[in-house]
Amino acid sequence: MRIATWNVNSVKQRVARLLPWLDERAPDVVCLQELKLTDDAFHRLLDADLAARGYEAAVHGQSQWNGVAILSRVGLSDVVAGLPGGPGFPDQEARLVSAVCGGITVRSVYVPNGREPDSEHYRYKLEWLEALRALVADGGPQLVCGDVNIAPTDRDVFDPAAYVGQTHVTEPERAALRRLQEAGLRDVVRERWPNERIFSYWDYRAGMFHKDLGMRIDLILASDPIADRVAATWVDRQARKGKGPSDHAPVIVDLDEAPDGDIGPVVPPPSRVAKTSRLPQAKSDPRRQGGNKSD
DNA sequence: ATGCCTGAAGGGTTCAGA
């Protein structure tokens, strides 16, 4: 089963990139963030094109900002929109949707940005993360995928000095992320590529992508029984190239079938190549791109 | 230029993003 997460920075502006990407990568489950439109607008925009590809969608949208969704072609049930008991600003924003896909509880999250350390927005971010931790700790095995707006360590930014005093790298944010992980979630991309330069976001300005000056703030976090099934992980840098990209790239994880065989994909993964991805591979193989070498 | 792009809303510009 292939799971991906992608902050699309307006799904309306990204349709022309999203649909071909679904065809090419054939993910079974996709967590989307920053839809920037309402539920109704999402369904009008995409339902037909998604259905044609076999996807159902759990959408928690919002006008103008935020908005998250889960696309699945391996079943979609038990949909919950929002973060129960979570804080608002002042009202709750559309930053979390959960569903069961292919036998796995999946959450698409868009953690608040925080804007400035010690600001109201920053405190809101920390409160939101604590509410997410409580939700995760309360649940069983699950995947938490999305834009966490935190670079877990200094390895996850192109230059720690460039971010001193800014959000995304402060110790309270990182501590909140660690507490979330201590609730039983593993950062499976970093686990697979412990020493690689891996980014998932590059500022649109100043050629940051071309120079590979980015941050890794989009994570796939998995509970033990799911993390143990990880066969391959990578950041899909191809999706950040070319005309009209999001400023984030998708992060992709392939899971082997569950050991007991009854939590498997309904649609088989496109190939078994993922199984061999720990071996050296040709540079043209996108599965190799867990490390983000410059182009 | 402490905002070098991009998107949304709404109005002929401003805010937000990380």
PDB file of C-alpha atoms (C1' of nucleotides) in Angstrom:
ATOM      1  CA  MET A   1       0.000   0.000   0.000  1.00  0.00           C
ATOM      2  CA  ARG A   2       1.343   3.392  -1.029  1.00  0.00           C
ATOM      3  CA  ILE A   3       0.611   6.412   1.193  1.00  0.00           C
ATOM      4  CA  ALA A   4       1.509   9.990   0.366  1.00  0.00           C
ATOM      5  CA  THR A   5       1.149  13.405   1.961  1.00  0.00           C
ATOM      6  CA  TRP A   6       1.228  16.669   0.036  1.00  0.00           C
ATOM      7  CA  ASN A   7       0.672  20.270   1.012  1.00  0.00           C
ATOM      8  CA  VAL A   8      -0.709  21.458  -2.327  1.00  0.00           C
ATOM      9  CA  ASN A   9      -0.973  25.188  -1.473  1.00  0.00           C
ATOM     10  CA  SER A  10      -4.432  25.606  -3.034  1.00  0.00           C
ATOM     11  CA  VAL A  11      -5.900  22.490  -4.595  1.00  0.00           C
ATOM     12  CA  LYS A  12      -7.705  24.698  -7.097  1.00  0.00           C
ATOM     13  CA  GLN A  13      -4.395  26.033  -8.388  1.00  0.00           C
ATOM     14  CA  ARG A  14      -2.874  22.550  -8.270  1.00  0.00           C
ATOM     15  CA  VAL A  15      -5.432  20.445 -10.178  1.00  0.00           C
ATOM     16  CA  ALA A  16      -3.247  20.411 -13.273  1.00  0.00           C
ATOM     17  CA  ARG A  17      -0.396  18.993 -11.200  1.00  0.00           C
ATOM     18  CA  LEU A  18      -2.382  16.793  -8.823  1.00  0.00           C
ATOM     19  CA  LEU A  19      -4.263  14.650 -11.357  1.00  0.00           C
ATOM     20  CA  PRO A  20      -1.238  13.671 -13.486  1.00  0.00           C
ATOM     21  CA  TRP A  21       0.678  13.033 -10.287  1.00  0.00           C
ATOM     22  CA  LEU A  22      -2.032  10.624  -9.091  1.00  0.00           C
ATOM     23  CA  ASP A  23      -1.803   8.824 -12.425  1.00  0.00           C
ATOM     24  CA  GLU A  24       1.962   8.625 -12.320  1.00  0.00           C
ATOM     25  CA  ARG A  25       2.555   7.695  -8.694  1.00  0.00           C
ATOM     26  CA  ALA A  26      -0.669   5.782  -8.158  1.00  0.00           C
ATOM     27  CA  PRO A  27      -0.839   6.278  -4.394  1.00  0.00           C
ATOM     28  CA  ASP A  28      -3.504   4.285  -2.567  1.00  0.00           C
ATOM     29  CA  VAL A  29      -3.998   6.954   0.099  1.00  0.00           C
ATOM     30  CA  VAL A  30      -3.159  10.656  -0.175  1.00  0.00           C
ATOM     31  CA  CYS A  31      -3.258  13.183   2.655  1.00  0.00           C
ATOM     32  CA  LEU A  32      -3.654  16.713   1.323  1.00  0.00           C
ATOM     33  CA  GLN A  33      -3.177  20.018   3.124  1.00  0.00           C
ATOM     34  CA  GLU A  34      -3.852  23.664   2.351  1.00  0.00           C
ATOM     35  CA  LEU A  35      -6.829  23.009   0.113  1.00  0.00           C
ATOM     36  CA  LYS A  36      -7.856  26.669   0.500  1.00  0.00           C
ATOM     37  CA  LEU A  37     -11.457  26.000  -0.462  1.00  0.00           C
ATOM     38  CA  THR A  38     -14.741  24.800   1.026  1.00  0.00           C
ATOM     39  CA  ASP A  39     -15.999  21.209   1.052  1.00  0.00           C
ATOM     40  CA  ASP A  40     -18.562  22.046  -1.626  1.00  0.00           C
ATOM     41  CA  ALA A  41     -16.016  23.705  -3.860  1.00  0.00           C
ATOM     42  CA  PHE A  42     -13.684  20.730  -3.456  1.00  0.00           C
ATOM     43  CA  HIS A  43     -16.361  18.241  -4.451  1.00  0.00           C
ATOM     44  CA  ARG A  44     -17.436  20.312  -7.445  1.00  0.00           C
ATOM     45  CA  LEU A  45     -13.850  20.689  -8.539  1.00  0.00           C
ATOM     46  CA  LEU A  46     -12.559  17.148  -8.121  1.00  0.00           C
ATOM     47  CA  ASP A  47     -15.149  14.469  -7.396  1.00  0.00           C
ATOM     48  CA  ALA A  48     -15.557  13.351 -11.019  1.00  0.00           C
ATOM     49  CA  ASP A  49     -11.822  13.239 -11.729  1.00  0.00           C
ATOM     50  CA  LEU A  50     -11.140  11.408  -8.477  1.00  0.00           C
ATOM     51  CA  ALA A  51     -13.941   8.890  -8.995  1.00  0.00           C
ATOM     52  CA  ALA A  52     -12.602   8.162 -12.483  1.00  0.00           C
ATOM     53  CA  ARG A  53      -9.349   7.150 -10.790  1.00  0.00           C
ATOM     54  CA  GLY A  54     -11.056   5.102  -8.104  1.00  0.00           C
ATOM     55  CA  TYR A  55     -10.625   7.547  -5.225  1.00  0.00           C
ATOM     56  CA  GLU A  56     -13.059   8.541  -2.548  1.00  0.00           C
ATOM     57  CA  ALA A  57     -12.376  11.737  -0.616  1.00  0.00           C
ATOM     58  CA  ALA A  58     -12.811  12.740   3.018  1.00  0.00           C
ATOM     59  CA  VAL A  59     -12.738  16.528   2.933  1.00  0.00           C
ATOM     60  CA  HIS A  60     -12.516  19.062   5.736  1.00  0.00           C
ATOM     61  CA  GLY A  61     -12.339  22.314   3.852  1.00  0.00           C
ATOM     62  CA  GLN A  62     -12.440  25.977   4.703  1.00  0.00           C
ATOM     63  CA  SER A  63     -12.760  29.078   2.609  1.00  0.00           C
ATOM     64  CA  GLN A  64      -9.536  30.905   1.793  1.00  0.00           C
ATOM     65  CA  TRP A  65      -7.099  29.186   4.173  1.00  0.00           C
ATOM     66  CA  ASN A  66      -6.267  25.769   5.599  1.00  0.00           C
ATOM     67  CA  GLY A  67      -8.320  22.756   4.564  1.00  0.00           C
ATOM     68  CA  VAL A  68      -7.278  19.085   4.629  1.00  0.00           C
ATOM     69  CA  ALA A  69      -8.413  15.932   2.884  1.00  0.00           C
ATOM     70  CA  ILE A  70      -7.740  12.225   2.566  1.00  0.00           C
ATOM     71  CA  LEU A  71      -8.072  10.519  -0.797  1.00  0.00           C
ATOM     72  CA  SER A  72      -8.299   6.742  -0.784  1.00  0.00           C
ATOM     73  CA  ARG A  73      -8.786   3.982  -3.311  1.00  0.00           C
ATOM     74  CA  VAL A  74      -8.579   1.268  -0.647  1.00  0.00           C
ATOM     75  CA  GLY A  75     -11.731   2.179   1.224  1.00  0.00           C
ATOM     76  CA  LEU A  76     -12.679   5.172   3.319  1.00  0.00           C
ATOM     77  CA  SER A  77     -14.693   4.947   6.522  1.00  0.00           C
ATOM     78  CA  ASP A  78     -15.033   6.382  10.024  1.00  0.00           C
ATOM     79  CA  VAL A  79     -14.328   9.888   8.793  1.00  0.00           C
ATOM     80  CA  VAL A  80     -13.845  12.479  11.542  1.00  0.00           C
ATOM     81  CA  ALA A  81     -13.349  16.131  10.637  1.00  0.00           C
ATOM     82  CA  GLY A  82     -11.480  18.308  13.097  1.00  0.00           C
ATOM     83  CA  LEU A  83      -9.453  17.821  16.257  1.00  0.00           C
ATOM     84  CA  PRO A  84     -11.711  16.866  19.156  1.00  0.00           C
ATOM     85  CA  GLY A  85     -10.950  19.127  22.107  1.00  0.00           C
ATOM     86  CA  GLY A  86      -8.487  21.106  20.050  1.00  0.00           C
ATOM     87  CA  PRO A  87      -8.000  24.859  20.347  1.00  0.00           C
ATOM     88  CA  GLY A  88      -9.288  27.454  17.910  1.00  0.00           C
ATOM     89  CA  PHE A  89      -8.176  30.876  16.819  1.00  0.00           C
ATOM     90  CA  PRO A  90     -10.700  31.660  18.103  1.00  0.00           C
ATOM     91  CA  ASP A  91     -12.787  29.097  16.228  1.00  0.00           C
ATOM     92  CA  GLN A  92     -11.411  25.742  15.155  1.00  0.00           C
ATOM     93  CA  GLU A  93      -9.764  25.776  11.769  1.00  0.00           C
ATOM     94  CA  ALA A  94      -9.804  22.961   9.195  1.00  0.00           C
ATOM     95  CA  ARG A  95      -6.473  21.385  10.097  1.00  0.00           C
ATOM     96  CA  LEU A  96      -7.219  17.709  10.690  1.00  0.00           C
ATOM     97  CA  VAL A  97      -9.274  14.968   9.114  1.00  0.00           C
ATOM     98  CA  SER A  98      -9.092  11.324  10.102  1.00  0.00           C
ATOM     99  CA  ALA A  99     -10.384   8.191   8.384  1.00  0.00           C
ATOM    100  CA  VAL A 100      -9.804   4.469   8.146  1.00  0.00           C
ATOM    101  CA  CYS A 101      -8.253   3.463   4.818  1.00  0.00           C
ATOM    102  CA  GLY A 102      -7.225  -0.080   3.943  1.00  0.00           C
ATOM    103  CA  GLY A 103      -7.595  -1.062   7.588  1.00  0.00           C
ATOM    104  CA  ILE A 104      -5.354   1.745   8.860  1.00  0.00           C
ATOM    105  CA  THR A 105      -6.361   4.868  10.758  1.00  0.00           C
ATOM    106  CA  VAL A 106      -4.951   7.777   8.765  1.00  0.00           C
ATOM    107  CA  ARG A 107      -4.841  11.431   9.788  1.00  0.00           C
ATOM    108  CA  SER A 108      -4.103  14.345   7.474  1.00  0.00           C
ATOM    109  CA  VAL A 109      -2.771  17.236   9.562  1.00  0.00           C
ATOM    110  CA  TYR A 110      -1.893  20.847   8.917  1.00  0.00           C
ATOM    111  CA  VAL A 111      -0.251  22.176  12.062  1.00  0.00           C
ATOM    112  CA  PRO A 112      -0.586  25.940  12.622  1.00  0.00           C
ATOM    113  CA  ASN A 113       2.347  27.990  11.367  1.00  0.00           C
ATOM    114  CA  GLY A 114       2.974  29.919  14.571  1.00  0.00           C
ATOM    115  CA  ARG A 115       4.125  33.073  12.768  1.00  0.00           C
ATOM    116  CA  GLU A 116       6.394  34.535  15.480  1.00  0.00           C
ATOM    117  CA  PRO A 117       7.868  32.832  18.557  1.00  0.00           C
ATOM    118  CA  ASP A 118       5.939  33.747  21.702  1.00  0.00           C
ATOM    119  CA  SER A 119       3.073  35.248  19.711  1.00  0.00           C
ATOM    120  CA  GLU A 120      -0.546  34.273  20.199  1.00  0.00           C
ATOM    121  CA  HIS A 121      -0.276  32.202  17.038  1.00  0.00           C
ATOM    122  CA  TYR A 122       2.760  30.438  18.420  1.00  0.00           C
ATOM    123  CA  ARG A 123       0.986  29.518  21.654  1.00  0.00           C
ATOM    124  CA  TYR A 124      -1.952  28.312  19.584  1.00  0.00           C
ATOM    125  CA  LYS A 125       0.420  26.089  17.617  1.00  0.00           C
ATOM    126  CA  LEU A 126       1.776  24.497  20.809  1.00  0.00           C
ATOM    127  CA  GLU A 127      -1.724  23.975  22.202  1.00  0.00           C
ATOM    128  CA  TRP A 128      -2.839  22.429  18.937  1.00  0.00           C
ATOM    129  CA  LEU A 129       0.091  19.999  19.009  1.00  0.00           C
ATOM    130  CA  GLU A 130      -0.750  18.996  22.565  1.00  0.00           C
ATOM    131  CA  ALA A 131      -4.355  18.281  21.552  1.00  0.00           C
ATOM    132  CA  LEU A 132      -3.069  16.182  18.645  1.00  0.00           C
ATOM    133  CA  ARG A 133      -0.788  14.273  21.026  1.00  0.00           C
ATOM    134  CA  ALA A 134      -3.747  13.490  23.288  1.00  0.00           C
ATOM    135  CA  LEU A 135      -5.786  12.275  20.311  1.00  0.00           C
ATOM    136  CA  VAL A 136      -2.967  10.064  19.051  1.00  0.00           C
ATOM    137  CA  ALA A 137      -2.257   8.640  22.503  1.00  0.00           C
ATOM    138  CA  ASP A 138      -5.918   7.727  22.775  1.00  0.00           C
ATOM    139  CA  GLY A 139      -6.020   5.788  19.522  1.00  0.00           C
ATOM    140  CA  GLY A 140      -4.587   2.534  18.223  1.00  0.00           C
ATOM    141  CA  PRO A 141      -2.078   2.001  15.427  1.00  0.00           C
ATOM    142  CA  GLN A 142      -2.225   4.907  13.034  1.00  0.00           C
ATOM    143  CA  LEU A 143      -0.542   7.093  10.459  1.00  0.00           C
ATOM    144  CA  VAL A 144      -0.224  10.829  11.066  1.00  0.00           C
ATOM    145  CA  CYS A 145       0.718  12.518   7.812  1.00  0.00           C
ATOM    146  CA  GLY A 146       1.049  16.132   6.899  1.00  0.00           C
ATOM    147  CA  ASP A 147       2.636  19.515   7.237  1.00  0.00           C
ATOM    148  CA  VAL A 148       3.755  19.782  10.850  1.00  0.00           C
ATOM    149  CA  ASN A 149       5.389  23.180  10.336  1.00  0.00           C
ATOM    150  CA  ILE A 150       8.336  22.033  12.456  1.00  0.00           C
ATOM    151  CA  ALA A 151      11.762  20.895  11.316  1.00  0.00           C
ATOM    152  CA  PRO A 152      12.410  18.059  13.786  1.00  0.00           C
ATOM    153  CA  THR A 153      16.156  18.717  14.097  1.00  0.00           C
ATOM    154  CA  ASP A 154      18.843  20.966  12.640  1.00  0.00           C
ATOM    155  CA  ARG A 155      19.473  18.259  10.051  1.00  0.00           C
ATOM    156  CA  ASP A 156      16.091  19.150   8.619  1.00  0.00           C
ATOM    157  CA  VAL A 157      16.944  22.715   7.581  1.00  0.00           C
ATOM    158  CA  PHE A 158      19.474  23.834   4.968  1.00  0.00           C
ATOM    159  CA  ASP A 159      21.216  26.123   7.443  1.00  0.00           C
ATOM    160  CA  PRO A 160      20.331  26.260  11.127  1.00  0.00           C
ATOM    161  CA  ALA A 161      21.849  29.735  11.359  1.00  0.00           C
ATOM    162  CA  ALA A 162      19.318  31.006   8.831  1.00  0.00           C
ATOM    163  CA  TYR A 163      16.444  30.136  11.152  1.00  0.00           C
ATOM    164  CA  VAL A 164      17.640  31.351  14.529  1.00  0.00           C
ATOM    165  CA  GLY A 165      14.821  33.039  16.370  1.00  0.00           C
ATOM    166  CA  GLN A 166      12.196  31.836  13.889  1.00  0.00           C
ATOM    167  CA  THR A 167       9.354  29.423  14.209  1.00  0.00           C
ATOM    168  CA  HIS A 168       9.693  25.828  12.953  1.00  0.00           C
ATOM    169  CA  VAL A 169      12.995  25.287  14.741  1.00  0.00           C
ATOM    170  CA  THR A 170      12.427  26.526  18.290  1.00  0.00           C
ATOM    171  CA  GLU A 171      12.931  24.124  21.152  1.00  0.00           C
ATOM    172  CA  PRO A 172       9.338  24.275  22.464  1.00  0.00           C
ATOM    173  CA  GLU A 173       8.037  23.337  19.006  1.00  0.00           C
ATOM    174  CA  ARG A 174      10.526  20.503  18.663  1.00  0.00           C
ATOM    175  CA  ALA A 175       9.726  19.311  22.177  1.00  0.00           C
ATOM    176  CA  ALA A 176       6.023  19.265  21.311  1.00  0.00           C
ATOM    177  CA  LEU A 177       6.796  17.189  18.225  1.00  0.00           C
ATOM    178  CA  ARG A 178       8.930  14.803  20.284  1.00  0.00           C
ATOM    179  CA  ARG A 179       6.089  14.371  22.766  1.00  0.00           C
ATOM    180  CA  LEU A 180       3.784  13.554  19.864  1.00  0.00           C
ATOM    181  CA  GLN A 181       6.239  10.917  18.684  1.00  0.00           C
ATOM    182  CA  GLU A 182       6.585   9.563  22.207  1.00  0.00           C
ATOM    183  CA  ALA A 183       2.862   8.836  22.027  1.00  0.00           C
ATOM    184  CA  GLY A 184       3.974   6.039  19.712  1.00  0.00           C
ATOM    185  CA  LEU A 185       4.795   7.486  16.307  1.00  0.00           C
ATOM    186  CA  ARG A 186       7.957   6.980  14.258  1.00  0.00           C
ATOM    187  CA  ASP A 187       9.293   9.383  11.638  1.00  0.00           C
ATOM    188  CA  VAL A 188       9.663   6.704   8.988  1.00  0.00           C
ATOM    189  CA  VAL A 189      11.374   8.861   6.379  1.00  0.00           C
ATOM    190  CA  ARG A 190      14.172   9.956   8.696  1.00  0.00           C
ATOM    191  CA  GLU A 191      14.382   6.422  10.021  1.00  0.00           C
ATOM    192  CA  ARG A 192      15.018   5.121   6.511  1.00  0.00           C
ATOM    193  CA  TRP A 193      17.450   7.926   5.552  1.00  0.00           C
ATOM    194  CA  PRO A 194      19.188   8.811   8.826  1.00  0.00           C
ATOM    195  CA  ASN A 195      21.960  10.929   7.341  1.00  0.00           C
ATOM    196  CA  GLU A 196      20.562  12.197   4.056  1.00  0.00           C
ATOM    197  CA  ARG A 197      19.789  15.783   3.177  1.00  0.00           C
ATOM    198  CA  ILE A 198      16.004  15.607   2.868  1.00  0.00           C
ATOM    199  CA  PHE A 199      13.694  18.559   2.396  1.00  0.00           C
ATOM    200  CA  SER A 200       9.999  18.705   1.576  1.00  0.00           C
ATOM    201  CA  TYR A 201       9.486  22.471   1.377  1.00  0.00           C
ATOM    202  CA  TRP A 202      11.392  25.155  -0.503  1.00  0.00           C
ATOM    203  CA  ASP A 203      10.458  28.827  -0.533  1.00  0.00           C
ATOM    204  CA  TYR A 204       9.237  30.002  -3.928  1.00  0.00           C
ATOM    205  CA  ARG A 205      11.589  32.967  -3.807  1.00  0.00           C
ATOM    206  CA  ALA A 206      15.203  33.405  -4.777  1.00  0.00           C
ATOM    207  CA  GLY A 207      15.607  30.050  -6.483  1.00  0.00           C
ATOM    208  CA  MET A 208      15.571  28.208  -3.178  1.00  0.00           C
ATOM    209  CA  PHE A 209      14.409  24.945  -4.753  1.00  0.00           C
ATOM    210  CA  HIS A 210      16.997  25.057  -7.466  1.00  0.00           C
ATOM    211  CA  LYS A 211      19.690  25.545  -4.847  1.00  0.00           C
ATOM    212  CA  ASP A 212      18.094  22.888  -2.655  1.00  0.00           C
ATOM    213  CA  LEU A 213      17.772  25.275   0.270  1.00  0.00           C
ATOM    214  CA  GLY A 214      14.731  23.948   2.065  1.00  0.00           C
ATOM    215  CA  MET A 215      13.288  22.401   5.170  1.00  0.00           C
ATOM    216  CA  ARG A 216      11.809  19.024   6.024  1.00  0.00           C
ATOM    217  CA  ILE A 217       8.507  19.872   7.663  1.00  0.00           C
ATOM    218  CA  ASP A 218       6.169  17.380   5.971  1.00  0.00           C
ATOM    219  CA  LEU A 219       6.245  14.115   7.860  1.00  0.00           C
ATOM    220  CA  ILE A 220       4.780  10.651   7.785  1.00  0.00           C
ATOM    221  CA  LEU A 221       4.566   9.371  11.354  1.00  0.00           C
ATOM    222  CA  ALA A 222       3.615   5.748  11.921  1.00  0.00           C
ATOM    223  CA  SER A 223       2.816   3.535  14.889  1.00  0.00           C
ATOM    224  CA  ASP A 224       5.056   0.492  15.384  1.00  0.00           C
ATOM    225  CA  PRO A 225       3.044  -2.170  13.574  1.00  0.00           C
ATOM    226  CA  ILE A 226       2.718   0.093  10.548  1.00  0.00           C
ATOM    227  CA  ALA A 227       6.267   1.466  10.668  1.00  0.00           C
ATOM    228  CA  ASP A 228       7.519  -2.119  10.686  1.00  0.00           C
ATOM    229  CA  ARG A 229       5.878  -2.610   7.266  1.00  0.00           C
ATOM    230  CA  VAL A 230       7.712   0.273   5.584  1.00  0.00           C
ATOM    231  CA  ALA A 231       9.384  -0.927   2.389  1.00  0.00           C
ATOM    232  CA  ALA A 232      10.397   2.402   0.848  1.00  0.00           C
ATOM    233  CA  THR A 233      10.173   6.126   1.555  1.00  0.00           C
ATOM    234  CA  TRP A 234      11.043   9.195  -0.482  1.00  0.00           C
ATOM    235  CA  VAL A 235      10.307  12.827  -1.198  1.00  0.00           C
ATOM    236  CA  ASP A 236       8.896  13.230  -4.685  1.00  0.00           C
ATOM    237  CA  ARG A 237      11.027  16.135  -5.857  1.00  0.00           C
ATOM    238  CA  GLN A 238       9.733  15.775  -9.411  1.00  0.00           C
ATOM    239  CA  ALA A 239       6.429  17.236  -8.246  1.00  0.00           C
ATOM    240  CA  ARG A 240       8.215  20.419  -7.081  1.00  0.00           C
ATOM    241  CA  LYS A 241       9.723  21.044 -10.516  1.00  0.00           C
ATOM    242  CA  GLY A 242       8.302  22.601 -13.656  1.00  0.00           C
ATOM    243  CA  LYS A 243       5.330  24.858 -14.157  1.00  0.00           C
ATOM    244  CA  GLY A 244       2.964  25.766 -11.345  1.00  0.00           C
ATOM    245  CA  PRO A 245       4.241  23.616  -8.478  1.00  0.00           C
ATOM    246  CA  SER A 246       3.277  23.808  -4.841  1.00  0.00           C
ATOM    247  CA  ASP A 247       6.071  25.045  -2.596  1.00  0.00           C
ATOM    248  CA  HIS A 248       5.935  21.616  -0.913  1.00  0.00           C
ATOM    249  CA  ALA A 249       6.792  18.250  -2.469  1.00  0.00           C
ATOM    250  CA  PRO A 250       4.853  15.064  -1.730  1.00  0.00           C
ATOM    251  CA  VAL A 251       6.300  12.571   0.738  1.00  0.00           C
ATOM    252  CA  ILE A 252       5.619   8.936  -0.121  1.00  0.00           C
ATOM    253  CA  VAL A 253       5.807   5.691   1.834  1.00  0.00           C
ATOM    254  CA  ASP A 254       5.252   2.160   0.553  1.00  0.00           C
ATOM    255  CA  LEU A 255       4.067  -0.443   3.038  1.00  0.00           C
ATOM    256  CA  ASP A 256       4.363  -4.178   2.667  1.00  0.00           C
ATOM    257  CA  GLU A 257       1.201  -6.133   3.222  1.00  0.00           C
ATOM    258  CA  ALA A 258       0.275  -6.787   6.815  1.00  0.00           C
ATOM    259  CA  PRO A 259       1.774 -10.012   8.186  1.00  0.00           C
ATOM    260  CA  ASP A 260      -1.628 -11.580   8.867  1.00  0.00           C
ATOM    261  CA  GLY A 261      -2.712 -10.763   5.356  1.00  0.00           C
ATOM    262  CA  ASP A 262      -6.066  -9.206   6.196  1.00  0.00           C
ATOM    263  CA  ILE A 263      -4.923  -5.592   6.146  1.00  0.00           C
ATOM    264  CA  GLY A 264      -3.680  -5.526   2.617  1.00  0.00           C
ATOM    265  CA  PRO A 265      -4.277  -3.265  -0.328  1.00  0.00           C
ATOM    266  CA  VAL A 266      -7.464  -3.751  -2.294  1.00  0.00           C
ATOM    267  CA  VAL A 267      -5.607  -2.592  -5.383  1.00  0.00           C
ATOM    268  CA  PRO A 268      -2.122  -4.099  -5.618  1.00  0.00           C
ATOM    269  CA  PRO A 269       0.768  -1.645  -5.571  1.00  0.00           C
ATOM    270  CA  PRO A 270       2.036  -0.870  -9.060  1.00  0.00           C
ATOM    271  CA  SER A 271       5.148  -2.956  -8.627  1.00  0.00           C
ATOM    272  CA  ARG A 272       7.239  -4.881  -6.199  1.00  0.00           C
ATOM    273  CA  VAL A 273      10.249  -2.746  -6.973  1.00  0.00           C
ATOM    274  CA  ALA A 274       9.819  -0.995  -3.665  1.00  0.00           C
ATOM    275  CA  LYS A 275      10.904  -4.152  -1.919  1.00  0.00           C
ATOM    276  CA  THR A 276      14.389  -3.803  -3.291  1.00  0.00           C
ATOM    277  CA  SER A 277      14.694  -0.105  -2.667  1.00  0.00           C
ATOM    278  CA  ARG A 278      17.280  -0.543   0.065  1.00  0.00           C
ATOM    279  CA  LEU A 279      19.712  -1.613  -2.617  1.00  0.00           C
ATOM    280  CA  PRO A 280      21.544   0.895  -4.791  1.00  0.00           C
ATOM    281  CA  GLN A 281      19.463   1.867  -7.770  1.00  0.00           C
ATOM    282  CA  ALA A 282      19.773   3.785 -10.991  1.00  0.00           C
ATOM    283  CA  LYS A 283      19.689   7.519 -10.508  1.00  0.00           C
ATOM    284  CA  SER A 284      16.621   7.803 -12.723  1.00  0.00           C
ATOM    285  CA  ASP A 285      14.554   5.802 -10.276  1.00  0.00           C
ATOM    286  CA  PRO A 286      12.523   8.292  -8.226  1.00  0.00           C
ATOM    287  CA  ARG A 287      12.438   5.838  -5.340  1.00  0.00           C
ATOM    288  CA  ARG A 288      16.063   6.602  -4.780  1.00  0.00           C
ATOM    289  CA  GLN A 289      15.314  10.195  -3.989  1.00  0.00           C
ATOM    290  CA  GLY A 290      14.946  10.015  -0.267  1.00  0.00           C
ATOM    291  CA  GLY A 291      18.059  12.137  -0.272  1.00  0.00           C
ATOM    292  CA  ASN A 292      17.550  15.422  -2.026  1.00  0.00           C
ATOM    293  CA  LYS A 293      20.605  15.858  -4.163  1.00  0.00           C
ATOM    294  CA  SER A 294      20.580  18.989  -6.248  1.00  0.00           C
ATOM    295  CA  ASP A 295      19.439  18.655  -9.773  1.00  0.00           C
TER     296      ASP A 295
ATOM    297  C1'  DA B   1      13.379  45.176  -0.061  1.00  0.00           C
ATOM    298  C1'  DT B   2      14.371  42.529   7.224  1.00  0.00           C
ATOM    299  C1'  DG B   3       8.429  39.578   1.628  1.00  0.00           C
ATOM    300  C1'  DC B   4      13.409  38.026  -3.518  1.00  0.00           C
ATOM    301  C1'  DC B   5       7.103  34.144  -4.872  1.00  0.00           C
ATOM    302  C1'  DT B   6       2.445  32.550  -4.806  1.00  0.00           C
ATOM    303  C1'  DG B   7      -2.457  32.423  -3.584  1.00  0.00           C
ATOM    304  C1'  DA B   8      -6.926  34.428  -1.784  1.00  0.00           C
ATOM    305  C1'  DA B   9     -10.110  38.027  -1.184  1.00  0.00           C
ATOM    306  C1'  DG B  10     -11.650  41.802  -2.804  1.00  0.00           C
ATOM    307  C1'  DG B  11     -11.068  45.942  -4.902  1.00  0.00           C
ATOM    308  C1'  DG B  12      -7.420  48.949  -7.932  1.00  0.00           C
ATOM    309  C1'  DT B  13      -4.003  46.476  -2.544  1.00  0.00           C
ATOM    310  C1'  DT B  14      -3.316  43.663   1.591  1.00  0.00           C
ATOM    311  C1'  DC B  15      -2.546  39.598   4.260  1.00  0.00           C
ATOM    312  C1'  DA B  16      -0.661  35.026   4.838  1.00  0.00           C
ATOM    313  C1'  DG B  17       2.656  31.527   4.220  1.00  0.00           C
ATOM    314  C1'  DA B  18       7.542  29.138   6.644  1.00  0.00           C
TER     315       DA B  18
END
